[in-house]
Short mmCIF file of C-alpha atoms and ligand atoms in Angstrom, two decimals:
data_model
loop_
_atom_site.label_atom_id
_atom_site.label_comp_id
_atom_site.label_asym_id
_atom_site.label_seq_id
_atom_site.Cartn_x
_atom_site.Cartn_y
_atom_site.Cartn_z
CA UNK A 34 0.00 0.00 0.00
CA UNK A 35 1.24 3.71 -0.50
CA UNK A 36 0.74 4.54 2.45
CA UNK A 37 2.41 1.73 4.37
CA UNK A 38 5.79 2.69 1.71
CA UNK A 39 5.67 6.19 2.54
CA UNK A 40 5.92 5.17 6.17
CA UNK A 41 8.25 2.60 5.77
CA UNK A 42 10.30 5.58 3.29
CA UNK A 43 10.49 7.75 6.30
CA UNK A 44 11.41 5.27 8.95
CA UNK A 45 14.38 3.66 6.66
CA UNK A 46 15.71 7.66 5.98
CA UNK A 47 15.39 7.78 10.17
CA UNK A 48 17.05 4.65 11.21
CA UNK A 49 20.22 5.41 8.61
CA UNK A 50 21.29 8.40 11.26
CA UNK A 51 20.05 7.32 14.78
CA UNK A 52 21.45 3.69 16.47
CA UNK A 53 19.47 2.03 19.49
CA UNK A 54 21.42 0.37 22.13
CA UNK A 55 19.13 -1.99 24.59
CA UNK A 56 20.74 -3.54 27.50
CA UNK A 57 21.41 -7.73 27.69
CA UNK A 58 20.31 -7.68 23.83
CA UNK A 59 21.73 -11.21 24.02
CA UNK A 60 19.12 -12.73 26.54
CA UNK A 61 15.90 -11.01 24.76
CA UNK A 62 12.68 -12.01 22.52
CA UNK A 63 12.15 -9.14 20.27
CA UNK A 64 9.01 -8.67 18.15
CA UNK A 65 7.89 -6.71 15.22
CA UNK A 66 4.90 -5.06 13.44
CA UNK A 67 3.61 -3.74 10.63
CA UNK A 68 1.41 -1.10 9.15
CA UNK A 69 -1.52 -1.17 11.78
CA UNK A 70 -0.68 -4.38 13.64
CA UNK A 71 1.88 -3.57 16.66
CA UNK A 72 2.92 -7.53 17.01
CA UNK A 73 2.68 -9.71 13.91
CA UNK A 74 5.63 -11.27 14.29
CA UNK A 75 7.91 -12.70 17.86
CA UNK A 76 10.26 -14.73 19.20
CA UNK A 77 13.61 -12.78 17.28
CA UNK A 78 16.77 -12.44 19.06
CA UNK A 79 19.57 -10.13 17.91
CA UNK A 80 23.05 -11.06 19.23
CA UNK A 81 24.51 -7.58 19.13
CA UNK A 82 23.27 -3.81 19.17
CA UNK A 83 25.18 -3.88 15.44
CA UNK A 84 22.94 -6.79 14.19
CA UNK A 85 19.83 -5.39 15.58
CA UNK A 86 20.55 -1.86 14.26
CA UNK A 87 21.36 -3.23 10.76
CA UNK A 88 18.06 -4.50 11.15
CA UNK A 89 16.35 -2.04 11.68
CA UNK A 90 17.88 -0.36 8.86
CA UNK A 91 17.54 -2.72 6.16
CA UNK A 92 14.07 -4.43 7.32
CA UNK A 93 12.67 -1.30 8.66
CA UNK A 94 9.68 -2.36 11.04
CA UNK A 95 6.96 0.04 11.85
CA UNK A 96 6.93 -1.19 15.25
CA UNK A 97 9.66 -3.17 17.53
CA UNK A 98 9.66 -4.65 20.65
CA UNK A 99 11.67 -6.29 23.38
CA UNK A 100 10.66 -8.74 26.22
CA UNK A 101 11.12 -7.53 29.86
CA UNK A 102 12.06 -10.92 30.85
CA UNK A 103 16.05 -12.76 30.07
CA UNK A 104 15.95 -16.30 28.72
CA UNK A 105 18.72 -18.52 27.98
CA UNK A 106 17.61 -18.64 24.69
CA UNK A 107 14.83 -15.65 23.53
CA UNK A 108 13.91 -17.76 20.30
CA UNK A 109 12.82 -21.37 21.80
CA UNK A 110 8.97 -21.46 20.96
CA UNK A 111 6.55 -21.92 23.30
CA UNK A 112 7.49 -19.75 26.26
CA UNK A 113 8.48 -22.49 28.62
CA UNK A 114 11.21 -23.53 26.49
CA UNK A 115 12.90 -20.38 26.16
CA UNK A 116 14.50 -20.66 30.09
CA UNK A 117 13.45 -17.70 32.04
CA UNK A 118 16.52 -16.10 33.42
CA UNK A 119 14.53 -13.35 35.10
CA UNK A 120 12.93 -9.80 34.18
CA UNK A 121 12.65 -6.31 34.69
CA UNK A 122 9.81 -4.49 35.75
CA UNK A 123 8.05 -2.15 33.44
CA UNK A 124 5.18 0.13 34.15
CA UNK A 125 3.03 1.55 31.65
CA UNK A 126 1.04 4.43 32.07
CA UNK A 127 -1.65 5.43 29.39
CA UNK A 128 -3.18 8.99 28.91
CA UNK A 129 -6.34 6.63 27.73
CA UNK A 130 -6.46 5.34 31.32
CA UNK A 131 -7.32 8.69 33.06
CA UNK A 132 -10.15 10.61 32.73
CA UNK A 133 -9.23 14.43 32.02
CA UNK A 134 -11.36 16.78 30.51
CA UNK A 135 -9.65 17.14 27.20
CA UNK A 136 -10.95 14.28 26.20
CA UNK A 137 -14.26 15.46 25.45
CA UNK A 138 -12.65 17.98 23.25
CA UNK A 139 -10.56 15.52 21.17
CA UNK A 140 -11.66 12.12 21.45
CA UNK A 141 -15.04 10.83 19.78
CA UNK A 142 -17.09 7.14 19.56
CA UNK A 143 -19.50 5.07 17.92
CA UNK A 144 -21.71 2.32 18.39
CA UNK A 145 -20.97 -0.49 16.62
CA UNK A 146 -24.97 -1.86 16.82
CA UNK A 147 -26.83 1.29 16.90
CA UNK A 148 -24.25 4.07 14.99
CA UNK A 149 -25.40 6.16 17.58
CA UNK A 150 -22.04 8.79 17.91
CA UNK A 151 -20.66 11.04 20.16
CA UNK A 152 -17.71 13.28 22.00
CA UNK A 153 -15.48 12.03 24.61
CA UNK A 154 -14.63 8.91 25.80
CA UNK A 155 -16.94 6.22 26.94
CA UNK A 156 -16.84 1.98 26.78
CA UNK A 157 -20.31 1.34 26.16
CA UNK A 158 -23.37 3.17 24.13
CA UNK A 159 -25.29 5.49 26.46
CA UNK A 160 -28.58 4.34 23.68
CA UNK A 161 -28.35 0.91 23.38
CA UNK A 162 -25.62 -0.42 25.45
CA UNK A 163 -23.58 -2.58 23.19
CA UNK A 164 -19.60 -1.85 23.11
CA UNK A 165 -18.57 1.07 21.13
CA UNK A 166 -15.39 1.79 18.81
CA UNK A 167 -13.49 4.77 20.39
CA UNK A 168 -11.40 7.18 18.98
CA UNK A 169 -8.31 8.09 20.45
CA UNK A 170 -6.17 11.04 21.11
CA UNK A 171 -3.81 12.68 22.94
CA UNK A 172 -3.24 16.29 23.47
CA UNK A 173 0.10 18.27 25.52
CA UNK A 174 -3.01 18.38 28.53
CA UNK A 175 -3.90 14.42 29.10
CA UNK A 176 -0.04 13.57 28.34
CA UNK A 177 1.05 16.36 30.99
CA UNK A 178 -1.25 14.73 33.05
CA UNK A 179 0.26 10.92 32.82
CA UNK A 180 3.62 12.61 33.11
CA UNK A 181 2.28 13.21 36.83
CA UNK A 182 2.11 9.31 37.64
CA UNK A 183 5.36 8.94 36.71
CA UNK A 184 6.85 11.30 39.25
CA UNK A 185 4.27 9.58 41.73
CA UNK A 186 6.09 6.24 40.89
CA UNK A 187 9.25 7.70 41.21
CA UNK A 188 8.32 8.73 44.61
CA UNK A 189 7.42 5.83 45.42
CA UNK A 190 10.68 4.16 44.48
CA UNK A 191 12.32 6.74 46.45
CA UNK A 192 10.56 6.57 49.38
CA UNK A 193 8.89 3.68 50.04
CA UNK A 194 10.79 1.03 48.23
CA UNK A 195 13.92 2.14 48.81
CA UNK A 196 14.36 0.28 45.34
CA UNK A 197 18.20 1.48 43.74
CA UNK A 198 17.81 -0.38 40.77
CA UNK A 199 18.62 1.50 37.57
CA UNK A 200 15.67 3.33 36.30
CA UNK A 201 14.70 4.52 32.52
CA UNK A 202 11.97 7.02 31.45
CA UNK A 203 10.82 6.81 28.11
CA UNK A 204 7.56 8.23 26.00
CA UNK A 205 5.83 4.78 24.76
CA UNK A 206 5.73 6.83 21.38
CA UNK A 207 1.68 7.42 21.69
CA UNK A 208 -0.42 7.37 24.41
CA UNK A 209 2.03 8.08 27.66
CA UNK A 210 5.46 6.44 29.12
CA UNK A 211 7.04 3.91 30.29
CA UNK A 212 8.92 3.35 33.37
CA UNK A 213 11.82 0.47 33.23
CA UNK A 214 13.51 -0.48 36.24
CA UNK A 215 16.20 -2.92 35.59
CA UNK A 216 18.71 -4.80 38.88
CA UNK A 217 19.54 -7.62 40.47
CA UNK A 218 16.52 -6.71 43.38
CA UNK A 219 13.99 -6.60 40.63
CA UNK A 220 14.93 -9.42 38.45
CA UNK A 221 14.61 -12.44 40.31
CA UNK A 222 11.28 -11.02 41.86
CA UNK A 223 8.49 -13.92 41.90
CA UNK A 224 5.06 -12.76 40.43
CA UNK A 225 3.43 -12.64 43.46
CA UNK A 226 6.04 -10.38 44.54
CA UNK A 227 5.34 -7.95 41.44
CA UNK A 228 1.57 -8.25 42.27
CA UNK A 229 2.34 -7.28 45.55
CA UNK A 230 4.25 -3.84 44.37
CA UNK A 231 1.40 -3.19 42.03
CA UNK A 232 -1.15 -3.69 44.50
CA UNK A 233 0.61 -1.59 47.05
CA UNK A 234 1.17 1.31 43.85
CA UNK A 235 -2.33 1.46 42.73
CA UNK A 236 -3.20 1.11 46.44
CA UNK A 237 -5.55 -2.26 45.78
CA UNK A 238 -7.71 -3.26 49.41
CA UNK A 239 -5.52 -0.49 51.04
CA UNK A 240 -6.32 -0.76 54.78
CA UNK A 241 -6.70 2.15 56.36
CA UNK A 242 -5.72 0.71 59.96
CA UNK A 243 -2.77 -0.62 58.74
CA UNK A 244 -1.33 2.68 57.84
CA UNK A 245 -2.78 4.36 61.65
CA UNK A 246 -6.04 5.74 60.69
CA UNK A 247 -9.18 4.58 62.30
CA UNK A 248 -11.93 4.57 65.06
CA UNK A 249 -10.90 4.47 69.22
CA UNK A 250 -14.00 4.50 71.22
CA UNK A 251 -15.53 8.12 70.33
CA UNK A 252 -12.12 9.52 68.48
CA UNK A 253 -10.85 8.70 64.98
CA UNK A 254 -6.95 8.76 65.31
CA UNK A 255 -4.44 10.03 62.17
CA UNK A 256 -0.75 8.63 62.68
CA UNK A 257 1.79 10.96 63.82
CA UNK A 258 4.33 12.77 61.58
CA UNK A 259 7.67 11.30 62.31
CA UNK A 260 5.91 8.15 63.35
CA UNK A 261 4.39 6.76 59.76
CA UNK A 262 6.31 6.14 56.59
CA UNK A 263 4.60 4.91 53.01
CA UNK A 264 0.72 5.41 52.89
CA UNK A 265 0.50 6.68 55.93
CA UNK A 266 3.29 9.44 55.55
CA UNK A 267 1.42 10.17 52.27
CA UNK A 268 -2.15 10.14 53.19
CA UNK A 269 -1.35 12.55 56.34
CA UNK A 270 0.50 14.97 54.19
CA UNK A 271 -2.43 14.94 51.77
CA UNK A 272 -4.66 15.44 54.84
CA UNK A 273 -2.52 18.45 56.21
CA UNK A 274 -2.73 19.82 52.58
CA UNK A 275 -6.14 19.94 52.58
CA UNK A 276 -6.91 21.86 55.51
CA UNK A 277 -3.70 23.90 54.98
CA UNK A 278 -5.52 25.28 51.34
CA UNK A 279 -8.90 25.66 53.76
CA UNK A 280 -11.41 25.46 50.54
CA UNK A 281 -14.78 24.94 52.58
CA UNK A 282 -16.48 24.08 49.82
CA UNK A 283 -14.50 20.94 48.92
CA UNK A 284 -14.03 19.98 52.34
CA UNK A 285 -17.85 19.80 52.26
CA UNK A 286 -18.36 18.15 49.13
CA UNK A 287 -15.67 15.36 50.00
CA UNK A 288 -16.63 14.79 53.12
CA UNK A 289 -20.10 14.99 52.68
CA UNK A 290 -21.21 17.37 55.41
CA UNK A 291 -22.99 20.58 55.06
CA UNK A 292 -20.96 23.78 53.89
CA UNK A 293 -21.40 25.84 57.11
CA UNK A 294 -19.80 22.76 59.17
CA UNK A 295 -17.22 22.49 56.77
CA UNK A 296 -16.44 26.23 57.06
CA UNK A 297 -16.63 26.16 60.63
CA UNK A 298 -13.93 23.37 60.75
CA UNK A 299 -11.91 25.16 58.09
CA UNK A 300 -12.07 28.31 60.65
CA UNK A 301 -10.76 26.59 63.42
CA UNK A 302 -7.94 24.90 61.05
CA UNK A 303 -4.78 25.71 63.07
CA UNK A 304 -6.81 23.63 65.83
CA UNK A 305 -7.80 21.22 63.42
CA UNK A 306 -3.61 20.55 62.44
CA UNK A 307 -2.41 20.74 65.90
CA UNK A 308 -5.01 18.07 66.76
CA UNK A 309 -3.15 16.35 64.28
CA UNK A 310 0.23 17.11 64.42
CA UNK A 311 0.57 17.04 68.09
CA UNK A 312 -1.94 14.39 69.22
CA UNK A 313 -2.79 12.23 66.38
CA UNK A 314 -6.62 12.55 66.41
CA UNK A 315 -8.42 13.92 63.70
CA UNK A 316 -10.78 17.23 64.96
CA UNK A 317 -14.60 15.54 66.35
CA UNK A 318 -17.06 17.24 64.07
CA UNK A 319 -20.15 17.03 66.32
CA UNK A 320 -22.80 14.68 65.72
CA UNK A 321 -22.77 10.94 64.47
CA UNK A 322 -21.16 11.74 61.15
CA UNK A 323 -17.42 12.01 62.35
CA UNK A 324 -16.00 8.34 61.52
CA UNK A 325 -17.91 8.85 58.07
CA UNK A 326 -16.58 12.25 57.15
CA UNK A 327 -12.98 11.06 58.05
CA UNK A 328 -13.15 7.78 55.92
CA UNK A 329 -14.65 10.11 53.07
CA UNK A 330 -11.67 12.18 52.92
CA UNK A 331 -9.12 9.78 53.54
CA UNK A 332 -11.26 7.39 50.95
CA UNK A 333 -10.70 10.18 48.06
CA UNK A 334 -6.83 11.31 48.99
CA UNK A 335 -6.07 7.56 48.44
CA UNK A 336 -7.83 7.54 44.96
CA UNK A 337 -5.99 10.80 44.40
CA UNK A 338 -2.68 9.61 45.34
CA UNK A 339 -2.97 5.98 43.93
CA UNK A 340 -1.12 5.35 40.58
CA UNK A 341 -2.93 4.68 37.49
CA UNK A 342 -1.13 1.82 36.41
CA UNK A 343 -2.26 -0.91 33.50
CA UNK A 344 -2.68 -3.94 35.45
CA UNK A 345 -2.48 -6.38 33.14
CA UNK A 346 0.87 -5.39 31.34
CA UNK A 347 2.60 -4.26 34.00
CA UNK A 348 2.90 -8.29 35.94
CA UNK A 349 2.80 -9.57 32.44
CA UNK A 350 6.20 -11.00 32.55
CA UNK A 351 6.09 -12.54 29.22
CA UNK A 352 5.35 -9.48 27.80
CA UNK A 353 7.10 -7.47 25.11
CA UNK A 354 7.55 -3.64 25.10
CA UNK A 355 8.26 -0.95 22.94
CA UNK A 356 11.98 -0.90 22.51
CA UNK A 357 13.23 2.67 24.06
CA UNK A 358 14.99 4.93 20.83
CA UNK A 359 12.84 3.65 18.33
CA UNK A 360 9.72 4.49 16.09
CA UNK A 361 5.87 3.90 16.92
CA UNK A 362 4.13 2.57 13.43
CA UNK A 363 0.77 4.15 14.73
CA UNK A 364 1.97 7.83 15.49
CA UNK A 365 5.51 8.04 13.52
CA UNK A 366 6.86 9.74 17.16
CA UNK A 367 9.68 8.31 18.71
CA UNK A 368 9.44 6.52 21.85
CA UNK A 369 12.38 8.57 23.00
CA UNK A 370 14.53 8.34 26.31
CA UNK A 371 13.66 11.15 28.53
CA UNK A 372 16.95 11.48 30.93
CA UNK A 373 15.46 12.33 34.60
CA UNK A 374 16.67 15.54 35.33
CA UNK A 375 14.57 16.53 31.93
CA UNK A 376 11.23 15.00 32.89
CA UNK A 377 9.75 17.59 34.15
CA UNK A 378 9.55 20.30 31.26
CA UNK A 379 9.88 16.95 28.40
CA UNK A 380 6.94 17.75 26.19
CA UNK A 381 6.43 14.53 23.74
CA UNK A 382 4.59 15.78 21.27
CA UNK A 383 7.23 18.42 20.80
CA UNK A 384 10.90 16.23 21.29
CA UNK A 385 9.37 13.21 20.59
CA UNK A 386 8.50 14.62 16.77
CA UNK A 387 11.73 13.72 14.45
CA UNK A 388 10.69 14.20 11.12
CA UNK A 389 10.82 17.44 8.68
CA UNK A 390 8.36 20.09 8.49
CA UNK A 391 8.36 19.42 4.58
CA UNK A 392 5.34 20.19 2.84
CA UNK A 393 3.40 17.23 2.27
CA UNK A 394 -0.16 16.49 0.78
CA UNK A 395 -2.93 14.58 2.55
CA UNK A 396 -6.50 13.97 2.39
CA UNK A 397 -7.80 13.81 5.99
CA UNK A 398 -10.62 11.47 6.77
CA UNK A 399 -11.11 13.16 10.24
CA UNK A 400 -9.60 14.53 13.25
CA UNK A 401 -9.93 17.06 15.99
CA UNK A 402 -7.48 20.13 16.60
CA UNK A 403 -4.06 18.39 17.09
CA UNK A 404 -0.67 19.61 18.57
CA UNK A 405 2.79 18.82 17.33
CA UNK A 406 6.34 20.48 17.39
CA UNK A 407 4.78 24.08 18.58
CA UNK A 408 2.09 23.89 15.98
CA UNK A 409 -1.93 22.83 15.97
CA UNK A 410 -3.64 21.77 13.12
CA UNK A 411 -7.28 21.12 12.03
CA UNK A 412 -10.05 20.12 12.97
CA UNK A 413 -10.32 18.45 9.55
CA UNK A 414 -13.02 16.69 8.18
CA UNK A 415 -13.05 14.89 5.01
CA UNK A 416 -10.56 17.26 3.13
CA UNK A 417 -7.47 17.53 1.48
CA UNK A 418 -4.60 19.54 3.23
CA UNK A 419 -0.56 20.50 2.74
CA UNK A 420 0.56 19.97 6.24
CA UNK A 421 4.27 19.19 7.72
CA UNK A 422 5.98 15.84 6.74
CA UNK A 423 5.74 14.89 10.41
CA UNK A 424 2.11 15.85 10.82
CA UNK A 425 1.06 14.03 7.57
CA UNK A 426 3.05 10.78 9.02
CA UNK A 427 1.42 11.04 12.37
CA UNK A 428 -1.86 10.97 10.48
CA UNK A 429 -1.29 8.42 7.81
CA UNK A 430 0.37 5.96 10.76
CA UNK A 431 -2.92 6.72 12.41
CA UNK A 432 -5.10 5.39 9.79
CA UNK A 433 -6.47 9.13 9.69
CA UNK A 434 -5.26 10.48 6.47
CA UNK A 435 -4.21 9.25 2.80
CA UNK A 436 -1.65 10.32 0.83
CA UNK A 437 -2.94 12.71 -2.34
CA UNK A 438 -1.24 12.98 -5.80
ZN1 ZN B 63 -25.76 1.93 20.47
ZN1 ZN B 64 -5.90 15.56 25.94
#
């Protein structure tokens, strides 16, 4: 197909001047894909970074990846016989797995049974029920947004884990990034062990008690500062941030108690810390809603302060993932190595863009306003535009445009 070439074209030109180098290349499964299927092909091994980037040169996939796990011999078909030598842990975290307001502005679906259509995001028809097809994408806003779990994680790392295993950021080359940690603590971890970590993360049955908060006779008690660590170090700072930015109204609405109590409490708020900080009880609001209100806070800072991690793929630990330094097929953005100290102001869909702003001609089936490399574009709807080689690939690899001409 034309389209598929002109991809393929681009890729080849971008592979000749950029090299990847993955770690143990020796003891990995590597798959590829091809226009619009991410895996159609598994179980490679390259020997050396030279033989993989000659690869990648000459065969030019539109997608490649590598397996977190190290077998003796990354080839052996079915997975049992490869001899699982370990893995690393990688989390994944996908703008399409939070819910930010964006959304409504760029993404759209439709029912497969009824055609009913509509804005946003949603998994099943509001008309008839049945499963609809969703349209996906992602804006500097939702991706800023995922960008936030990741410094969570690394937090937790930090802080709670203790973990000083080598850790890699990189953009997954679409929807949000991906978080390697690679080690000798991590890599002989058992499964339940990574469940455990991922439970703990996404704070899964999280009991309160545990972590010093709950009922004593008429009191509900808060742990004290330099006597918690993990959750409860988190969920008490969280607490003390709340009442520090003394917003009535969302005290109320939280907590689920009428404005003027929650302004009275807000009012009284250095009393309300102290209580805290000095005695470890959390302030009696009057009447028989106290242990409620408490648990409704402490109920929502957990959901706020629990990571929004894919579930599935991250204890997967025969999975394969994209390999760091190279291109997505479905975006033409590079799922590009983002050192640490330059998280915080990386922007993907500006460095993550590698291709020319070249003139190029397209005929757009549909899209919403989209942002790349300092530039928006559309909304287009069933017309013919000359946009910037790297916006016409990140269409075409989309499925959203056609070449014209
Ligand atoms: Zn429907
Ligand atoms: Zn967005």
């Amino acid at each position: 197909m034309l389209e598929e070439q002109f991809l393929l074209n681009n890729f080849r030109e971008f592979y000749a001047g950029h090299s990847v180098d993955v770690p143990a290349i020796g003891e990995r499964e590597f798959g590829i894909g091809s226009f619009g299927k991410k895996i159609a092909k598994r179980h490679l091994s390259f020997p050396s970074q030279n033989e993989l980037n000659s690869f990648l040169r000459e065969t030019v996939p539109l997608f490649i990846s590598y397996s977190v796990a190290y077998y003796e011999q990354p080839t052996a078909t079915p997975m049992r016989r490869k001899g699982f030598l370990g893995a690393d842990i990688v989390y994944e975290f996908d703008a399409d797995d939070l819910k930010t307001d964006c959304k409504q502005g760029h993404d759209s679906w439709r029912c497969n049974s009824c055609q009913e259509r509509g804005k946003g995001t949603l998994d099943s028809c509001p008309k008839c029920g049945a499963a609809v097809q969703k349209e996906q994408w992602f804006c500097p806003k939702c991706l800023e947004q995922t960008k936030k779990h990741v410094f969570r994680l690394l937090d937790f790392i930090g802080n709670d884990f203790s973990l000083r295993e080598k850790i890699s950021v990189n953009f997954s080359g679409n929807a949000g990034y991906h978080v390697h940690l690679r080690g000798n603590t991590v890599r002989f971890l058992s499964q339940e062990a990574r469940v455990e970590l991922l439970d703990y993360l996404t704070a899964k049955d999280l009991d309160l008690g545990k972590h010093g908060f709950g009922e004593s006779g008429k009191m509900f008690l808060c742990p004290l500062s330099g006597k918690t660590s993990g959750w409860g170090k988190r969920l008490l700072a969280s607490l003390f941030a709340l009442f520090e930015e003394a917003d009535s109204e969302k005290i109320a609405a939280l907590g689920g108690i009428p404005y003027a109590r929650a302004n009275e409490l807000v009012a009284n708020k250095e009393l309300v810390l102290r209580t805290m900080k000095e005695k470890g009880i959390l302030f009696s609001i009057s009447g028989r809603k106290n242990k409620q209100f408490w648990l409704s806070l402490l109920t929502h800072l957990v959901e706020k302060n629990a990571l929004a991690i894919d579930r599935q793929t991250s204890i997967d630990i025969s999975k394969i993932i994209r390999v760091p330094e190279t291109l997505h097929g479905g975006s033409g953005l590079l799922a590009k190595d983002i050192p640490l100290q330059h998280l915080k102001e990386f922007n993907p869909l500006d460095s993550a863009v590698v291709f020319s702003d070249r003139g190029v001609k397209v005929f757009i089936n549909s899209s919403p306003k989209f942002y790349l490399k300092g530039n928006w574009f559309g909304p287009f709807n069933q017309e013919e535009a000359e946009l910037p080689l790297y916006a016409a690939i990140y269409l075409i690899a989309r499925k959203s445009a056609r070449l014209v001409g």
